[in-house]
Amino acid sequence: MLPADPTRSAAYREISQRIRESRPEDAVPELERISAEVRQSIVRMIDRAQLGHIGGDLSVTDILVACFYGVLALDPERPRWEGRDRFVLSKGHCAAALYSTLAHCGFFHTGELDTFMAPLSALNGHPNKIKVPGVETNTGALGHGFPVATGCALGAKLDGATWRTVVVLGDGELQEGSNWEAAMTASHYGLSSLTVVIDRNRLQQGARTEETKTLEPLGDKWRSFGWEVREVDGHDHLALLKALERSTTGRPVAVIANTIKGKGVSFMEDRVEWHHKVPSSEQVVAALAELAR
Ligand SMILES: Cc1ncc(C[n+]2csc(CCOP(=O)(O)OP(=O)(O)O)c2C)c(N)n1
């Protein structure tokens, strides 16, 4: 297991406390600054590794930053603290976005990001809970993270615990049937401490989601499964913070976060080939320049 970075971890505690204590609208500039840094790290990691899923990493970044800095109760120096909130990135192919966020929070040293996908690195192409602090469960085979998160939330309910569970799914991932079993289970047991965030970038590997298998009307599907549905712009931190508030209805919450695959890099945005294409060195320079603006 990688060691924590105490300096960054202390900074994370201070920044996230400030964000939670301020009015949500006042927290937005800081969250946007962090997202820009996380996105730049992602581009550098994929450039070094010459591998990765850059499009989905860039679409999910704002969701991860809003969760880690504005919502989840976590301590990077005690990643297995019993009272922590549980976070699962079910779309595990976007490990680079998760690692970049975890390193920024101090779960491990940012220098480790240079090893992404290198032989013997802890930072594999899909997250591994044995190797990486802050990874709640191994993911990568689509359709598994949400059922595990549902089990976490059910466990919390049986124990009378107050921590919550947040799980991020890809929209293409929703084509795996196991998700709908989990959706039924969570509403059946009234798992109001469970929040699903769907990274609705409308693209999957090689095609648009709607061309592969129609997901719409997506909100109605979740409602018919007994969920409270909140739909937001998944790049609007203020909207995300509000949408991520706890359920008050006794029902689990599904946040449909409308996002853009490749967000922040103009030539990658909404283009299916950037699911896992690797940028050339000229494109890396251009991408970093756009993300630094
Ligand atoms: C069970 C399984 N089948 C296939 C894959 C290969 N795969 C990796 S990413 C991906 C597309 C996922 O699309 P989406 O969930 O929309 O992710 P995003 O567009 O946000 O990257 C596929 C099919 C996998 N990881 N797991």
Coordinates of C-alpha atoms and ligand atoms in Angstrom, one line a residue:
M1 CA 0.0 0.0 0.0
L2 CA 1.4 3.4 -1.0
P3 CA 2.2 5.8 2.0
A4 CA 0.2 9.0 2.4
D5 CA 1.7 12.4 1.8
P6 CA 1.2 14.2 5.1
T7 CA 1.8 17.7 3.7
R8 CA -0.8 17.4 1.0
S9 CA -3.1 15.6 3.3
A10 CA -3.0 18.5 5.7
A11 CA -3.6 20.9 2.9
Y12 CA -6.6 18.8 1.7
R13 CA -8.2 18.8 5.1
E14 CA -7.8 22.6 5.3
I15 CA -9.1 23.2 1.7
S16 CA -12.0 20.8 1.9
Q17 CA -13.1 22.2 5.3
R18 CA -13.0 25.7 3.9
I19 CA -15.1 24.6 0.9
R20 CA -17.7 22.9 3.1
E21 CA -17.9 25.9 5.5
S22 CA -18.3 28.5 2.8
R23 CA -21.4 29.2 0.8
P24 CA -21.4 26.6 -2.1
E25 CA -21.2 29.4 -4.7
D26 CA -18.0 30.8 -3.0
A27 CA -16.4 27.3 -3.2
V28 CA -16.6 27.1 -7.0
P29 CA -13.4 29.0 -8.0
E30 CA -11.3 26.7 -5.7
L31 CA -13.0 23.5 -7.1
E32 CA -12.4 24.7 -10.6
R33 CA -8.8 25.4 -9.9
I34 CA -8.4 21.9 -8.4
S35 CA -10.2 20.3 -11.4
A36 CA -7.8 22.1 -13.8
E37 CA -4.8 20.7 -11.9
V38 CA -6.2 17.2 -11.9
R39 CA -6.9 17.3 -15.6
Q40 CA -3.3 18.5 -16.3
S41 CA -2.0 15.6 -14.3
I42 CA -4.2 13.2 -16.2
V43 CA -2.8 14.4 -19.5
R44 CA 0.8 14.1 -18.2
M45 CA 0.2 10.6 -16.9
I46 CA -1.3 9.3 -20.1
D47 CA 1.5 10.9 -22.1
R48 CA 4.2 9.2 -19.9
A49 CA 2.4 5.8 -20.0
Q50 CA 1.3 6.1 -23.7
L51 CA -1.8 4.4 -22.5
G52 CA -5.1 5.3 -20.8
H53 CA -8.7 6.4 -21.2
I54 CA -8.3 10.1 -21.6
G55 CA -11.8 11.0 -22.8
G56 CA -13.7 9.5 -19.8
D57 CA -11.0 10.7 -17.4
L58 CA -11.6 14.3 -18.5
S59 CA -15.4 14.0 -18.4
V60 CA -15.4 12.6 -14.8
T61 CA -12.9 15.0 -13.3
D62 CA -15.3 17.6 -12.0
I63 CA -17.5 14.9 -10.4
L64 CA -14.5 13.4 -8.6
V65 CA -13.3 16.8 -7.4
A66 CA -16.8 17.8 -6.2
C67 CA -17.1 14.5 -4.3
F68 CA -13.6 14.4 -2.7
Y69 CA -13.3 18.1 -1.8
G70 CA -17.0 19.0 -1.2
V71 CA -18.9 16.0 0.0
L72 CA -17.1 12.8 1.2
A73 CA -15.8 12.4 4.7
L74 CA -12.3 11.0 4.2
D75 CA -8.9 11.1 5.8
P76 CA -6.0 10.4 3.4
E77 CA -3.8 9.5 6.4
R78 CA -6.3 6.9 7.6
P79 CA -7.8 5.5 4.4
R80 CA -9.5 2.6 6.1
W81 CA -11.0 4.6 9.0
E82 CA -14.3 2.8 9.8
G83 CA -16.4 6.0 9.8
R84 CA -15.3 7.1 6.4
D85 CA -17.7 7.6 3.5
R86 CA -17.3 4.9 0.8
F87 CA -16.5 6.0 -2.7
V88 CA -16.5 3.6 -5.7
L89 CA -15.4 4.5 -9.2
S90 CA -17.3 1.8 -11.0
K91 CA -16.0 3.0 -14.4
G92 CA -12.6 1.8 -13.4
H93 CA -11.0 2.3 -16.8
C94 CA -10.8 5.9 -15.7
A95 CA -8.2 5.1 -13.1
A96 CA -6.0 8.0 -14.1
A97 CA -8.7 10.5 -13.0
L98 CA -9.1 8.7 -9.7
Y99 CA -5.3 8.4 -9.0
S100 CA -4.8 12.1 -9.9
T101 CA -7.6 13.1 -7.5
L102 CA -6.3 10.8 -4.7
A103 CA -2.8 12.2 -5.1
H104 CA -4.0 15.8 -5.0
C105 CA -5.8 14.9 -1.7
G106 CA -2.6 13.4 -0.3
F107 CA -3.6 9.7 -0.2
F108 CA -0.1 9.1 -1.8
H109 CA 2.7 11.3 -3.2
T110 CA 2.0 13.0 -6.5
G111 CA 5.4 11.8 -7.8
E112 CA 3.9 8.3 -7.8
L113 CA 1.7 9.5 -10.7
D114 CA 4.8 9.3 -13.0
T115 CA 4.6 5.5 -12.6
F116 CA 1.1 5.1 -14.0
M117 CA 0.9 1.7 -15.7
A118 CA 4.7 1.1 -15.5
P119 CA 5.8 -2.4 -14.6
L120 CA 5.6 -3.0 -10.9
S121 CA 3.8 0.3 -10.3
A122 CA 0.8 0.3 -7.8
L123 CA -1.0 2.5 -10.3
N124 CA -2.4 -0.2 -12.6
G125 CA -4.7 0.6 -15.5
H126 CA -7.6 -0.3 -13.2
P127 CA -7.8 0.6 -9.5
N128 CA -6.7 -2.0 -7.0
K129 CA -7.7 -1.6 -3.3
I130 CA -4.7 -3.7 -2.1
K131 CA -2.2 -1.3 -3.7
V132 CA -3.7 2.1 -3.7
P133 CA -5.1 3.9 -0.5
G134 CA -8.4 5.5 -1.2
V135 CA -9.5 2.8 -3.6
E136 CA -12.5 1.2 -1.9
T137 CA -12.9 -1.8 -4.2
N138 CA -11.3 -3.1 -7.4
T139 CA -13.1 -2.0 -10.5
G140 CA -12.6 -2.2 -14.3
A141 CA -14.9 -5.0 -15.3
L142 CA -17.9 -2.8 -16.0
G143 CA -21.1 -3.4 -14.0
H144 CA -19.4 -4.5 -10.7
G145 CA -18.8 -1.3 -8.8
F146 CA -22.4 -0.4 -8.3
P147 CA -23.4 -3.8 -6.8
V148 CA -20.5 -3.6 -4.4
A149 CA -21.5 -0.1 -3.4
T150 CA -25.0 -1.2 -2.9
G151 CA -23.7 -3.9 -0.5
C152 CA -21.7 -1.2 1.4
A153 CA -24.9 0.9 1.8
L154 CA -26.9 -2.1 2.9
G155 CA -24.1 -2.9 5.4
A156 CA -24.3 0.6 6.8
K157 CA -28.0 0.4 7.2
L158 CA -27.8 -2.9 9.0
D159 CA -25.2 -1.5 11.3
G160 CA -27.0 1.7 11.9
A161 CA -23.9 3.6 10.7
T162 CA -24.2 7.2 9.4
W163 CA -21.6 7.1 6.7
R164 CA -22.7 7.3 3.1
T165 CA -21.8 5.6 -0.2
V166 CA -21.2 7.4 -3.5
V167 CA -20.6 5.4 -6.7
V168 CA -19.8 6.8 -10.2
L169 CA -21.0 4.9 -13.2
G170 CA -20.4 5.4 -16.9
D171 CA -23.4 5.8 -19.1
G172 CA -22.2 3.0 -21.4
E173 CA -21.6 0.9 -18.3
L174 CA -25.4 1.0 -17.7
Q175 CA -25.7 -1.5 -20.5
E176 CA -24.5 -4.1 -18.1
G177 CA -27.5 -5.8 -16.5
S178 CA -26.0 -6.1 -13.1
N179 CA -26.6 -2.4 -12.6
W180 CA -30.3 -2.8 -12.8
E181 CA -30.3 -5.6 -10.2
A182 CA -28.4 -3.2 -7.9
A183 CA -30.8 -0.4 -8.7
M184 CA -33.8 -2.7 -7.7
T185 CA -32.0 -3.9 -4.6
A186 CA -31.1 -0.4 -3.4
S187 CA -34.7 0.9 -3.7
H188 CA -36.2 -2.3 -2.2
Y189 CA -34.1 -1.8 1.0
G190 CA -34.6 2.0 1.1
L191 CA -30.8 2.7 0.9
S192 CA -31.1 6.4 1.1
S193 CA -27.4 6.8 2.0
L194 CA -26.5 5.5 -1.5
T195 CA -25.9 8.0 -4.3
V196 CA -25.2 7.0 -7.8
V197 CA -23.6 9.6 -10.2
I198 CA -23.9 8.7 -13.9
D199 CA -21.2 10.3 -16.0
R200 CA -23.6 11.0 -18.9
N201 CA -21.1 11.9 -21.6
R202 CA -23.2 10.0 -24.3
L203 CA -20.2 8.2 -25.7
Q204 CA -18.8 4.8 -24.9
Q205 CA -16.0 2.7 -26.5
G206 CA -16.4 3.1 -30.3
A207 CA -19.8 4.6 -30.5
R208 CA -22.5 6.9 -29.0
T209 CA -24.5 5.2 -26.2
E210 CA -27.8 5.9 -28.0
E211 CA -26.5 4.1 -31.1
T212 CA -25.4 1.1 -29.2
K213 CA -28.5 0.6 -27.0
T214 CA -30.9 3.4 -26.2
L215 CA -30.7 4.7 -22.6
E216 CA -33.3 7.4 -22.8
P217 CA -35.5 8.2 -21.1
L218 CA -32.8 7.7 -18.5
G219 CA -34.3 9.7 -15.6
D220 CA -37.7 7.9 -16.0
K221 CA -35.9 4.5 -15.9
W222 CA -34.3 5.3 -12.5
R223 CA -37.6 6.8 -11.2
S224 CA -39.4 3.7 -12.2
F225 CA -36.9 1.7 -10.2
G226 CA -37.8 3.7 -7.1
W227 CA -35.0 6.3 -7.1
E228 CA -35.0 10.0 -6.6
V229 CA -33.4 11.5 -9.7
R230 CA -31.5 14.8 -10.0
E231 CA -30.2 15.9 -13.3
V232 CA -27.3 18.5 -13.6
D233 CA -24.5 19.9 -15.7
G234 CA -21.7 17.6 -14.6
H235 CA -19.1 20.3 -15.1
D236 CA -20.9 22.8 -12.9
H237 CA -19.4 22.5 -9.4
L238 CA -22.2 24.4 -7.8
A239 CA -24.9 22.2 -9.4
L240 CA -22.9 19.1 -8.5
L241 CA -22.6 20.1 -4.8
K242 CA -26.3 20.6 -4.5
A243 CA -27.1 17.4 -6.4
L244 CA -24.8 15.4 -4.1
E245 CA -26.6 16.4 -0.9
R246 CA -28.0 13.5 1.0
S247 CA -31.5 12.1 0.2
T248 CA -34.3 13.5 2.3
T249 CA -37.0 11.2 0.8
G250 CA -35.8 7.8 2.1
R251 CA -35.0 6.8 -1.5
P252 CA -31.5 6.3 -3.0
V253 CA -30.5 9.2 -5.3
A254 CA -29.4 8.9 -8.9
V255 CA -27.5 12.0 -10.2
I256 CA -27.5 12.2 -14.0
A257 CA -24.5 14.4 -14.6
N258 CA -24.4 15.6 -18.2
T259 CA -20.8 15.8 -19.2
I260 CA -18.6 16.1 -22.3
K261 CA -16.1 13.4 -23.0
G262 CA -12.7 14.9 -23.3
K263 CA -13.9 18.1 -21.4
G264 CA -11.4 20.9 -21.4
V265 CA -9.4 19.9 -24.5
S266 CA -11.2 21.3 -27.6
F267 CA -9.9 18.8 -30.1
M268 CA -10.9 15.8 -27.8
E269 CA -14.4 17.1 -26.8
D270 CA -17.3 14.8 -27.7
R271 CA -15.1 12.7 -30.1
V272 CA -15.4 9.0 -29.8
E273 CA -11.8 8.2 -30.9
W274 CA -10.5 9.9 -27.7
H275 CA -12.0 7.1 -25.6
H276 CA -8.5 5.7 -25.4
K277 CA -6.4 7.4 -28.1
V278 CA -3.0 8.7 -26.9
P279 CA -2.2 12.3 -27.8
S280 CA 1.0 13.1 -29.8
S281 CA 3.6 15.2 -28.1
E282 CA 2.3 18.3 -30.0
Q283 CA -1.2 17.5 -28.9
V284 CA 0.0 17.1 -25.3
V285 CA 1.5 20.6 -25.4
A286 CA -1.7 22.0 -26.9
A287 CA -3.9 20.2 -24.3
L288 CA -1.8 21.3 -21.3
A289 CA -2.0 24.9 -22.6
E290 CA -5.8 24.8 -22.9
L291 CA -6.1 23.2 -19.5
A292 CA -3.9 25.8 -17.8
R293 CA -6.0 28.7 -19.0
Ligands
LIG1 C1 -17.4 -6.1 -18.6 C2 -16.6 -5.2 -19.5 N1 -16.8 -5.2 -20.8 C3 -16.1 -4.4 -21.6 C4 -15.1 -3.6 -21.1 C5 -14.3 -2.7 -22.0 N2 -14.6 -1.3 -21.9 C6 -13.8 -0.4 -21.2 S1 -14.4 1.1 -21.2 C7 -15.8 0.7 -22.1 C8 -16.8 1.7 -22.5 C9 -17.5 2.3 -21.3 O1 -18.3 3.3 -21.6 P1 -18.7 4.4 -20.5 O2 -19.2 3.6 -19.3 O3 -19.7 5.3 -21.1 O4 -17.4 5.0 -20.1 P2 -16.8 6.5 -20.5 O5 -17.4 6.9 -21.8 O6 -17.2 7.4 -19.4 O7 -15.3 6.3 -20.6 C10 -15.7 -0.7 -22.5 C11 -16.7 -1.4 -23.3 C12 -14.9 -3.6 -19.7 N3 -14.0 -2.8 -19.1 N4 -15.7 -4.4 -18.9

